[in-house]
Amino acid sequence: MLELNFIREQKTRIIEGLKVRNFPEADIEIINKIINFDDRRKELQTNLDNSLAERNKMSKQIGQLFKDGKRDEAEALREKVNALKEEYSTVEEELKGVIDQLNTMLLEVPNVPHPSVPAGSTEEDNEVYKAWADPLPELYEGAIPHWELAEEYGLFDLKLGTKITGSGFPLYRGYGARLERALINFFLDEGQKAGYEEIMPPILVNEDTARATGQLPDKEGQMYYVGKDNLYLIPTAEVPITNIYRDEILEASDLPVKLMGYTPCFRREAGSYGAHVRGLNRVHQFNKVEIVRIEHPDHSYEALEEMLQHVAGLLNKLELPFRILRLCGGDLGFTSALTFDFEVYSAAQKRWLEVSSVSNFETYQSNRMKLRFKNEQRKNQLVHTLNGSALALARIVAALLENNQQPDGIAIPKVLQTYTGFDKITK
RNA sequence: GGAGGAGUGGCAGAGCUGGUUGAAUGCACCGGUCUUGAAAACCGGCGUGCGAGAAAUCGUACCGGGGGUUCGAAUCCCUCCUCCUCCGCCA
């Protein structure tokens, strides 16, 4: 969430930002409301602190008076404190209420978009930032989409997944399972080379963790929830990995922190069926390697660029045609300041598939999770957090299968062959 | 799952028969003296949030979380969580 001081000082900038996001005009009033509540909060806090100071002073006197045997004076003072207490307890209660409401409102305000974020409301308005897909690949006559390839070569089975769990839970087998495992290892090895420390985190998280990275309350319905234990299945490794540093104060010399992790990811993706969600295009469980960075605020945008390079490098090595989009205000995630999406071209479906999302959250997450560092003045300052998929597997597999299909089999990109142990998928 | 013990500052560890204890002491860390340099020794500093203030600073809250008793709680009571030991079960 945004910092109160930031809201107070940069009110117009925030309102401009909300407009870029197409935040409903009527709801922008929340900013003024927040400031008013904050004024009241400060007033009450001062008030309460003064009363408490007085109480503490008198209580000390009472102790001394009892020691000195001046019982009557002590009793008299005690009466006075009791009277004071009634007075400040109402202040205390109001303050609690004001803080509660303030926090609720703060959770409703999304991050302020970076100045480079274009206005716009839908995917159509996203800006193509870079493209490595010219010309777009054309397949031979008779090429088929990945879900048909899967059936033909026995790579994954959605029907079995449905039998075992439900729709959207693919079961990979044979070549398909081995390809999946090869990709995970490839992505982790590349991350390792780029200086990311590998993490294998829990894939269920508690409420505090889900709130800190912004999944709660915003995306509550997006996560699978284990009610009996009050835990959530992670929608991305970003959640447990970033939370490693919740409530921490780092030294400037600890920065940057570069972490990555492979985990399965779970998303409920309620609604929507049809051609666009066939096969692996959209599933409830998929594998992903995520990279996470914790950066000095001065360097976070350099880091973002570096992450883009890293992801682009992976796709180039896999020889997949792709493009990078700069998301417009309307498509930008709630907690993000700037997001680039990577899309690979799926030649058989003749459409782009999103395979990675790389974002800078600036201080939005770090403020929620109280993640700070000691700056040059030895003051505690919020860090910037960033993360990106490097990469999400299901759709990469879809594109690989489709784009590399040949009449007699499916070719495996050169870099992957040492990982798969085979260079071609055949019947 | 059953029985018992414990959760205090970056770490270790006092306090826990309620009252200058935000918290002794040691280590770590930072600054200084000494030294050619380092170590040792000595001196000083060293938590976080909130509020007030231009600032120095002051006030306030925090001793696992929440609630209660009290003029006053790290210290007493309730509740939840976590960890440790023993038994049981188990990949």
Coordinates of C-alpha atoms (C1' of nucleotides) in Angstrom, one line a residue:
Chain A
M1 CA 0.0 0.0 0.0
L2 CA 1.0 3.6 -0.4
E3 CA 2.7 5.5 2.4
L4 CA 0.6 8.0 4.2
N5 CA 3.2 10.7 3.8
F6 CA 3.4 10.0 0.1
I7 CA -0.3 10.4 -0.2
R8 CA -0.2 13.7 1.7
E9 CA 2.7 15.1 -0.2
Q10 CA 1.9 13.9 -3.7
K11 CA -1.8 14.0 -3.8
T12 CA -2.2 15.3 -7.3
R13 CA 0.3 12.9 -8.7
I14 CA -1.6 10.0 -7.1
I15 CA -4.9 11.2 -8.5
E16 CA -3.3 11.5 -12.0
G17 CA -2.0 7.9 -11.5
L18 CA -5.4 6.6 -10.5
K19 CA -6.9 8.1 -13.7
V20 CA -4.3 6.4 -15.8
R21 CA -5.6 3.2 -14.2
N22 CA -9.2 4.1 -15.0
F23 CA -9.9 4.1 -11.3
P24 CA -13.6 5.1 -11.1
E25 CA -13.9 8.9 -11.0
A26 CA -16.3 8.7 -8.0
D27 CA -13.8 6.6 -6.0
I28 CA -11.0 9.1 -6.3
E29 CA -12.5 10.9 -3.4
I30 CA -11.0 8.2 -1.2
I31 CA -7.7 10.1 -1.3
N32 CA -9.2 13.1 0.4
K33 CA -11.0 10.9 2.8
I34 CA -7.8 9.2 3.7
I35 CA -6.1 12.5 4.4
N36 CA -8.9 13.7 6.6
F37 CA -8.9 10.5 8.6
D38 CA -5.1 10.8 9.0
D39 CA -5.6 14.4 10.3
R40 CA -8.0 13.0 12.8
R41 CA -5.7 10.2 13.7
K42 CA -2.8 12.6 14.5
E43 CA -5.0 14.7 16.6
L44 CA -6.3 11.8 18.6
Q45 CA -2.8 10.4 19.0
T46 CA -1.4 13.6 20.4
N47 CA -4.4 13.8 22.7
L48 CA -4.0 10.2 23.9
D49 CA -0.3 10.5 24.4
N50 CA -0.7 13.5 26.6
S51 CA -3.3 11.7 28.8
L52 CA -1.1 8.7 29.1
A53 CA 1.9 10.8 30.0
E54 CA -0.2 12.3 32.8
R55 CA -1.3 9.0 34.0
N56 CA 2.2 7.6 34.1
K57 CA 3.4 10.5 36.1
M58 CA 0.6 10.1 38.6
S59 CA 1.0 6.4 38.9
K60 CA 4.7 6.9 39.8
Q61 CA 3.7 9.4 42.4
I62 CA 1.2 6.9 43.9
G63 CA 3.9 4.3 44.2
Q64 CA 6.1 6.8 46.0
L65 CA 3.3 7.9 48.3
F66 CA 2.6 4.4 49.3
K67 CA 6.3 3.8 50.0
D68 CA 6.3 6.9 52.2
G69 CA 3.2 5.7 54.0
K70 CA 1.1 8.6 52.8
R71 CA -1.9 6.5 52.2
D72 CA -4.6 9.2 52.1
E73 CA -2.8 11.2 49.5
A74 CA -2.2 8.1 47.4
E75 CA -5.9 7.2 47.5
A76 CA -6.9 10.7 46.5
L77 CA -4.5 10.6 43.5
R78 CA -5.9 7.2 42.6
E79 CA -9.3 8.7 42.3
K80 CA -7.9 11.3 39.9
V81 CA -6.3 8.8 37.7
N82 CA -9.5 6.8 37.5
A83 CA -11.3 9.9 36.3
L84 CA -8.6 10.6 33.7
K85 CA -8.9 7.0 32.6
E86 CA -12.5 7.3 31.6
E87 CA -11.6 10.4 29.6
Y88 CA -8.8 8.9 27.6
S89 CA -10.4 5.5 27.1
T90 CA -13.0 7.0 24.7
V91 CA -10.2 8.7 22.8
E92 CA -8.4 5.4 22.6
E93 CA -11.4 3.7 21.2
E94 CA -12.0 6.4 18.6
L95 CA -8.3 6.2 17.6
K96 CA -8.5 2.5 17.1
G97 CA -11.5 2.9 14.9
V98 CA -9.9 5.6 12.9
I99 CA -6.8 3.6 12.3
D100 CA -8.8 0.6 11.3
Q101 CA -10.8 2.5 8.7
L102 CA -7.6 4.2 7.5
N103 CA -6.0 0.9 6.9
T104 CA -9.0 -0.5 5.1
M105 CA -9.0 2.5 2.8
L106 CA -5.3 2.3 2.2
L107 CA -5.7 -1.3 1.1
E108 CA -8.2 -0.2 -1.6
V109 CA -5.8 2.2 -3.3
P110 CA -3.6 0.6 -6.0
N111 CA 0.0 1.5 -6.7
V112 CA 0.7 4.7 -8.7
P113 CA 1.8 3.8 -12.2
H114 CA 5.2 4.8 -13.4
P115 CA 5.2 7.8 -15.7
S116 CA 6.0 5.6 -18.7
V117 CA 2.7 3.6 -18.3
P118 CA 0.4 4.5 -21.2
A119 CA -3.2 5.3 -20.5
G120 CA -5.7 2.7 -21.7
S121 CA -8.2 0.3 -20.5
T122 CA -7.7 -3.1 -22.1
E123 CA -5.0 -5.3 -23.5
E124 CA -5.5 -3.6 -26.8
D125 CA -3.9 -0.5 -25.4
N126 CA -0.7 -2.2 -24.2
E127 CA 2.3 -0.9 -26.0
V128 CA 4.7 -3.2 -27.9
Y129 CA 8.0 -2.4 -26.3
K130 CA 10.2 -4.8 -28.2
A131 CA 9.7 -7.7 -30.5
W132 CA 11.8 -10.6 -31.6
A133 CA 9.3 -12.1 -34.0
D134 CA 9.7 -10.7 -37.4
P135 CA 8.4 -12.2 -39.5
L136 CA 6.0 -14.3 -37.6
P137 CA 6.7 -18.0 -38.2
E138 CA 4.4 -20.0 -40.5
L139 CA 3.8 -23.7 -40.1
Y140 CA 3.3 -26.3 -42.8
E141 CA -0.1 -27.3 -44.0
G142 CA -1.7 -29.7 -41.4
A143 CA 0.1 -28.3 -38.3
I144 CA -2.1 -28.8 -35.2
P145 CA -2.5 -27.1 -31.9
H146 CA -0.7 -28.4 -28.8
W147 CA -3.6 -30.1 -27.3
E148 CA -3.9 -32.3 -30.4
L149 CA -0.2 -32.9 -30.4
A150 CA -0.4 -33.9 -26.8
E151 CA -2.9 -36.5 -27.6
E152 CA -1.0 -37.7 -30.6
Y153 CA 2.3 -38.1 -28.8
G154 CA 0.9 -38.8 -25.3
L155 CA 2.5 -35.8 -23.6
F156 CA -0.1 -34.7 -21.2
D157 CA -3.6 -35.7 -20.4
L158 CA -6.3 -33.3 -19.3
K159 CA -9.0 -35.9 -19.1
L160 CA -7.0 -37.9 -16.6
G161 CA -6.3 -34.7 -14.7
T162 CA -10.0 -34.1 -14.6
K163 CA -10.6 -37.6 -13.3
I164 CA -8.1 -37.2 -10.6
T165 CA -8.7 -33.6 -9.6
G166 CA -10.9 -31.5 -11.8
S167 CA -10.7 -29.5 -15.0
G168 CA -7.5 -27.5 -15.5
F169 CA -5.2 -29.8 -13.7
P170 CA -3.0 -31.3 -16.4
L171 CA -1.3 -34.6 -15.9
Y172 CA 2.0 -34.8 -17.8
R173 CA 3.5 -38.1 -18.8
G174 CA 6.4 -39.7 -20.7
Y175 CA 8.1 -37.2 -23.0
G176 CA 5.7 -34.5 -21.7
A177 CA 6.7 -35.0 -18.1
R178 CA 10.4 -35.1 -19.0
L179 CA 10.1 -32.0 -21.1
E180 CA 8.5 -30.2 -18.1
R181 CA 11.3 -31.3 -15.8
A182 CA 14.0 -30.3 -18.3
L183 CA 12.6 -26.8 -18.7
I184 CA 12.5 -26.3 -14.9
N185 CA 16.1 -27.3 -14.6
F186 CA 17.1 -25.2 -17.6
F187 CA 15.4 -22.1 -16.1
L188 CA 16.9 -22.7 -12.7
D189 CA 20.4 -23.2 -14.1
E190 CA 20.1 -20.0 -16.2
G191 CA 19.0 -18.1 -13.1
Q192 CA 21.9 -19.5 -11.1
K193 CA 24.3 -18.2 -13.8
A194 CA 22.6 -14.8 -13.6
G195 CA 23.3 -14.7 -9.8
Y196 CA 20.0 -15.7 -8.3
E197 CA 20.0 -17.8 -5.2
E198 CA 17.7 -20.8 -5.5
I199 CA 14.9 -21.1 -2.9
M200 CA 12.5 -24.0 -2.5
P201 CA 9.7 -22.5 -0.4
P202 CA 6.5 -23.8 1.1
I203 CA 3.6 -23.7 -1.4
L204 CA 1.0 -23.0 1.2
V205 CA 1.1 -19.7 3.0
N206 CA -0.7 -18.0 5.9
E207 CA -2.8 -15.0 5.8
D208 CA -0.1 -12.5 6.8
T209 CA 2.1 -13.7 4.0
A210 CA -0.7 -13.4 1.4
R211 CA -1.5 -9.9 2.5
A212 CA 2.1 -8.7 2.5
T213 CA 2.6 -9.2 -1.2
G214 CA -0.9 -8.0 -2.0
Q215 CA -2.9 -11.2 -2.8
L216 CA -5.2 -10.3 0.0
P217 CA -7.6 -8.7 0.1
D218 CA -7.4 -7.9 -3.6
K219 CA -7.2 -11.3 -5.2
E220 CA -8.9 -13.4 -2.5
G221 CA -11.0 -15.4 -5.0
Q222 CA -8.0 -16.2 -7.1
M223 CA -6.4 -18.4 -4.5
Y224 CA -7.2 -21.9 -3.4
Y225 CA -7.9 -21.8 0.3
V226 CA -7.5 -24.5 2.9
G227 CA -10.1 -23.5 5.4
K228 CA -9.3 -26.0 8.1
D229 CA -5.8 -24.6 8.6
N230 CA -6.5 -21.1 7.2
L231 CA -3.8 -21.4 4.5
Y232 CA -3.6 -20.4 0.9
L233 CA -2.1 -22.3 -2.0
I234 CA 0.3 -19.9 -3.7
P235 CA -0.6 -18.4 -7.0
T236 CA 3.2 -17.7 -7.6
A237 CA 6.5 -18.2 -5.8
E238 CA 6.7 -14.5 -5.5
V239 CA 4.5 -14.8 -2.4
P240 CA 6.6 -17.0 -0.2
I241 CA 9.9 -15.8 -1.5
T242 CA 9.3 -12.1 -1.1
N243 CA 7.9 -12.7 2.3
I244 CA 11.3 -14.2 3.5
Y245 CA 12.1 -10.5 4.1
R246 CA 8.8 -9.4 5.7
D247 CA 9.5 -7.3 8.8
E248 CA 13.3 -7.0 8.1
I249 CA 15.7 -4.2 8.1
L250 CA 18.5 -4.8 5.7
E251 CA 21.9 -3.2 5.5
A252 CA 22.5 -1.2 2.3
S253 CA 25.3 -3.6 1.6
D254 CA 22.9 -6.5 1.6
L255 CA 21.3 -5.1 -1.5
P256 CA 20.5 -6.2 -4.1
V257 CA 18.9 -9.5 -3.0
K258 CA 18.4 -11.8 -5.9
L259 CA 16.3 -14.9 -5.4
M260 CA 14.5 -17.4 -7.5
G261 CA 12.4 -20.5 -7.0
Y262 CA 10.6 -23.1 -8.8
T263 CA 7.1 -24.0 -7.5
P264 CA 3.9 -25.2 -8.8
C265 CA 1.4 -22.4 -9.0
F266 CA -2.3 -22.6 -8.3
R267 CA -5.0 -20.3 -9.7
R268 CA -8.7 -20.7 -9.5
E269 CA -9.3 -18.6 -12.7
A270 CA -13.0 -18.7 -12.1
G271 CA -15.2 -18.6 -15.1
S272 CA -14.2 -18.5 -18.8
Y273 CA -14.2 -21.6 -21.0
G274 CA -13.7 -22.0 -24.7
A275 CA -11.0 -22.0 -27.4
H276 CA -8.8 -19.5 -25.7
V277 CA -8.5 -21.6 -22.6
R278 CA -8.0 -25.0 -24.3
G279 CA -5.1 -27.2 -23.6
L280 CA -2.4 -25.6 -21.5
N281 CA -3.5 -22.0 -22.4
R282 CA -5.1 -21.6 -19.0
V283 CA -4.9 -24.1 -16.2
H284 CA -5.4 -24.2 -12.5
Q285 CA -2.0 -25.7 -11.8
F286 CA 1.2 -24.9 -13.6
N287 CA 4.9 -24.9 -13.0
K288 CA 6.9 -21.7 -12.9
V289 CA 10.3 -20.4 -12.0
E290 CA 10.1 -17.0 -10.5
I291 CA 12.8 -14.4 -10.0
V292 CA 12.6 -11.9 -7.1
R293 CA 14.7 -8.9 -6.4
I294 CA 15.0 -6.6 -3.5
E295 CA 16.6 -3.4 -4.6
H296 CA 17.9 0.0 -3.5
P297 CA 15.2 2.5 -4.7
D298 CA 17.8 4.3 -6.8
H299 CA 18.6 1.1 -8.8
S300 CA 15.3 -0.6 -9.2
Y301 CA 14.6 0.4 -12.8
E302 CA 18.1 -0.8 -13.8
A303 CA 17.2 -4.0 -12.2
L304 CA 13.9 -4.2 -14.0
E305 CA 15.8 -3.8 -17.3
E306 CA 18.2 -6.5 -16.3
M307 CA 15.4 -8.8 -15.6
L308 CA 13.9 -8.1 -19.0
Q309 CA 17.2 -9.0 -20.5
H310 CA 17.3 -12.2 -18.6
V311 CA 13.9 -13.4 -19.6
A312 CA 14.5 -12.3 -23.2
G313 CA 17.7 -14.4 -23.1
L314 CA 15.8 -17.5 -22.1
L315 CA 13.3 -17.1 -24.9
N316 CA 16.0 -16.5 -27.4
K317 CA 17.8 -19.6 -26.3
L318 CA 14.6 -21.6 -26.7
E319 CA 14.3 -20.1 -30.2
L320 CA 10.8 -18.9 -29.6
P321 CA 9.3 -15.8 -31.3
F322 CA 8.2 -13.3 -28.7
R323 CA 7.4 -9.7 -27.9
I324 CA 7.5 -7.5 -24.9
L325 CA 4.6 -5.4 -24.0
R326 CA 4.4 -2.4 -21.7
L327 CA 1.1 -2.8 -19.9
C328 CA -1.3 0.1 -20.0
G329 CA -2.9 1.6 -16.9
G330 CA -6.0 -0.5 -17.3
D331 CA -4.2 -3.8 -17.5
L332 CA -1.6 -3.0 -14.8
G333 CA -1.8 -5.2 -11.7
F334 CA -3.1 -3.6 -8.5
T335 CA 0.3 -3.6 -6.7
S336 CA 2.6 -2.8 -9.7
A337 CA 4.1 0.5 -10.8
L338 CA 5.3 -0.8 -14.1
T339 CA 4.9 -4.2 -15.7
F340 CA 6.2 -5.7 -18.9
D341 CA 4.5 -8.8 -20.2
F342 CA 6.3 -11.3 -22.4
E343 CA 4.2 -13.1 -25.0
V344 CA 5.4 -16.0 -27.2
Y345 CA 3.8 -16.5 -30.6
S346 CA 1.9 -19.8 -30.8
A347 CA 2.1 -20.6 -34.5
A348 CA -0.6 -23.2 -34.6
Q349 CA -3.1 -21.1 -32.7
K350 CA -2.0 -18.0 -34.5
R351 CA -2.1 -16.0 -31.3
W352 CA 0.2 -14.6 -28.6
L353 CA 0.5 -16.4 -25.2
E354 CA 1.6 -14.6 -22.1
V355 CA 4.5 -16.4 -20.6
S356 CA 6.0 -13.9 -18.2
S357 CA 5.2 -10.8 -16.3
V358 CA 8.0 -8.7 -15.0
S359 CA 7.2 -5.9 -12.5
N360 CA 8.5 -3.2 -10.3
F361 CA 6.4 -2.7 -7.2
E362 CA 8.5 0.1 -5.9
T363 CA 7.6 0.5 -2.2
Y364 CA 4.1 -0.8 -2.5
Q365 CA 4.8 -4.3 -1.3
S366 CA 7.7 -3.3 1.0
N367 CA 5.4 -0.8 2.8
R368 CA 2.9 -3.6 3.4
M369 CA 5.5 -6.0 4.7
K370 CA 7.7 -3.4 6.4
L371 CA 10.8 -4.3 4.5
R372 CA 13.4 -1.6 4.9
F373 CA 17.1 -1.0 4.7
K374 CA 19.4 1.4 6.4
N375 CA 20.2 4.2 4.0
E376 CA 23.3 6.4 3.7
Q377 CA 22.0 8.5 6.6
R378 CA 21.4 5.4 8.7
K379 CA 17.7 6.0 8.4
N380 CA 15.3 3.2 7.7
Q381 CA 13.9 3.4 4.2
L382 CA 11.6 1.2 2.2
V383 CA 13.2 -0.9 -0.5
H384 CA 11.9 -1.6 -3.9
T385 CA 10.7 -5.1 -4.7
L386 CA 10.5 -6.6 -8.2
N387 CA 9.7 -10.0 -9.6
G388 CA 9.2 -11.8 -12.8
S389 CA 8.4 -15.2 -14.3
A390 CA 11.5 -16.8 -15.7
L391 CA 9.5 -18.6 -16.9
A392 CA 6.0 -20.0 -16.7
L393 CA 6.0 -23.4 -18.1
A394 CA 2.6 -24.4 -19.4
R395 CA 2.4 -21.9 -22.2
I396 CA 6.0 -22.2 -23.1
V397 CA 5.4 -25.9 -23.6
A398 CA 2.4 -25.1 -25.7
A399 CA 4.4 -22.8 -27.9
L400 CA 7.4 -25.2 -28.1
L401 CA 5.2 -28.1 -29.2
E402 CA 3.3 -26.1 -31.8
N403 CA 6.2 -24.1 -33.3
N404 CA 8.6 -27.1 -33.5
Q405 CA 6.2 -29.7 -34.8
Q406 CA 7.2 -31.5 -38.0
P407 CA 5.4 -34.1 -39.9
D408 CA 7.4 -36.9 -38.1
G409 CA 7.9 -35.5 -34.6
I410 CA 8.5 -32.5 -32.4
A411 CA 12.0 -31.0 -32.4
I412 CA 13.6 -30.0 -29.1
P413 CA 15.6 -26.8 -29.0
K414 CA 19.4 -27.3 -28.9
V415 CA 19.8 -25.8 -25.4
L416 CA 17.3 -28.2 -23.9
Q417 CA 18.6 -31.4 -25.4
T418 CA 21.2 -32.0 -22.6
Y419 CA 18.3 -31.6 -20.1
T420 CA 15.7 -33.7 -21.9
G421 CA 18.1 -36.5 -23.0
F422 CA 16.3 -36.6 -26.4
D423 CA 16.3 -34.3 -29.4
K424 CA 13.0 -35.2 -30.8
I425 CA 9.6 -36.3 -29.6
T426 CA 8.4 -39.2 -31.7
K427 CA 5.5 -41.6 -31.5
Chain B
rG1 C1' -2.3 -37.6 19.2
rG2 C1' -0.8 -37.8 24.9
rA3 C1' 2.5 -35.6 29.1
rG4 C1' 5.8 -31.8 30.6
rG5 C1' 8.9 -27.2 29.7
rA6 C1' 9.8 -22.5 27.3
rG7 C1' 9.0 -17.9 24.3
rU8 C1' 12.7 -11.0 26.6
rG9 C1' 16.7 -6.2 22.2
rG10 C1' 21.1 -8.7 16.0
rC11 C1' 22.7 -13.1 19.2
rA12 C1' 23.3 -15.1 24.2
rG13 C1' 21.1 -14.3 28.7
rA14 C1' 19.1 -11.7 33.7
rG15 C1' 14.6 -9.8 35.5
rC16 C1' 9.0 -12.8 36.2
rU17 C1' 7.1 -12.5 45.4
rG18 C1' 3.8 -5.8 40.2
rG19 C1' 6.3 0.7 41.0
rU20 C1' 13.4 5.4 38.0
rU21 C1' 13.6 -2.0 33.8
rG22 C1' 12.9 0.0 27.2
rA23 C1' 14.8 -3.6 30.1
rA24 C1' 21.2 -5.8 33.9
rU25 C1' 25.4 -8.4 31.9
rG26 C1' 28.2 -10.6 27.8
rC27 C1' 29.0 -11.0 22.5
rA28 C1' 28.4 -8.6 17.9
rC29 C1' 28.2 -3.8 15.5
rC30 C1' 29.5 1.7 14.9
rG31 C1' 32.7 6.1 16.4
rG32 C1' 37.0 7.6 19.2
rU33 C1' 41.9 7.1 22.2
rC34 C1' 46.3 4.2 22.0
rU35 C1' 49.4 1.7 17.8
rU36 C1' 53.8 2.1 12.0
rG37 C1' 49.4 -1.1 11.1
rA38 C1' 46.4 -4.8 13.3
rA39 C1' 44.9 -7.1 17.8
rA40 C1' 44.2 -6.1 23.0
rA41 C1' 42.8 -2.4 26.4
rC42 C1' 40.0 1.9 27.5
rC43 C1' 36.0 5.8 26.5
rG44 C1' 31.4 6.7 24.0
rG45 C1' 27.3 5.1 21.0
rC46 C1' 24.1 1.3 19.5
rG47 C1' 15.8 -1.3 18.8
rU48 C1' 11.1 -0.3 16.2
rG49 C1' 6.3 2.2 15.3
rC50 C1' 3.4 6.5 16.2
rG51 C1' 2.8 11.8 17.8
rA52 C1' 4.9 16.9 18.7
rG53 C1' 9.1 19.9 16.9
rA54 C1' 12.9 23.6 11.8
rA55 C1' 16.2 20.8 14.8
rA56 C1' 18.4 19.1 19.3
rU57 C1' 15.0 16.6 21.6
rC58 C1' 10.6 15.3 24.2
rG59 C1' 6.1 12.2 24.8
rU60 C1' 3.9 7.4 23.9
rA61 C1' 3.4 2.2 22.6
rC62 C1' 6.0 -2.4 22.1
rC63 C1' 9.5 -8.1 26.5
rG64 C1' 5.5 -14.5 20.9
rG65 C1' 0.0 -12.5 19.2
rG66 C1' -4.8 -10.9 21.3
rG67 C1' -7.7 -9.8 25.6
rG68 C1' -8.2 -8.9 31.0
rU69 C1' -7.1 -7.4 36.4
rU70 C1' -4.6 -2.8 38.5
rC71 C1' -3.5 4.0 40.0
rG72 C1' 0.6 1.2 37.7
rA73 C1' 2.4 -5.3 34.2
rA74 C1' 8.0 -8.2 30.9
rU75 C1' 6.3 -9.5 35.8
rC76 C1' -0.7 -11.7 37.9
rC77 C1' -5.2 -14.0 35.0
rC78 C1' -7.6 -15.8 30.3
rU79 C1' -6.9 -17.3 25.2
rC80 C1' -4.4 -18.3 20.7
rC81 C1' 0.3 -19.3 18.2
rU82 C1' 5.3 -21.2 18.0
rC83 C1' 9.5 -23.9 19.8
rC84 C1' 11.9 -27.8 22.9
rU85 C1' 11.9 -32.7 25.7
rC86 C1' 9.6 -37.6 26.5
rC87 C1' 5.9 -41.2 24.6
rG88 C1' 2.9 -42.8 20.4
rC89 C1' 2.4 -42.7 14.9
rC90 C1' 4.8 -42.1 10.3
rA91 C1' 7.4 -40.7 4.5

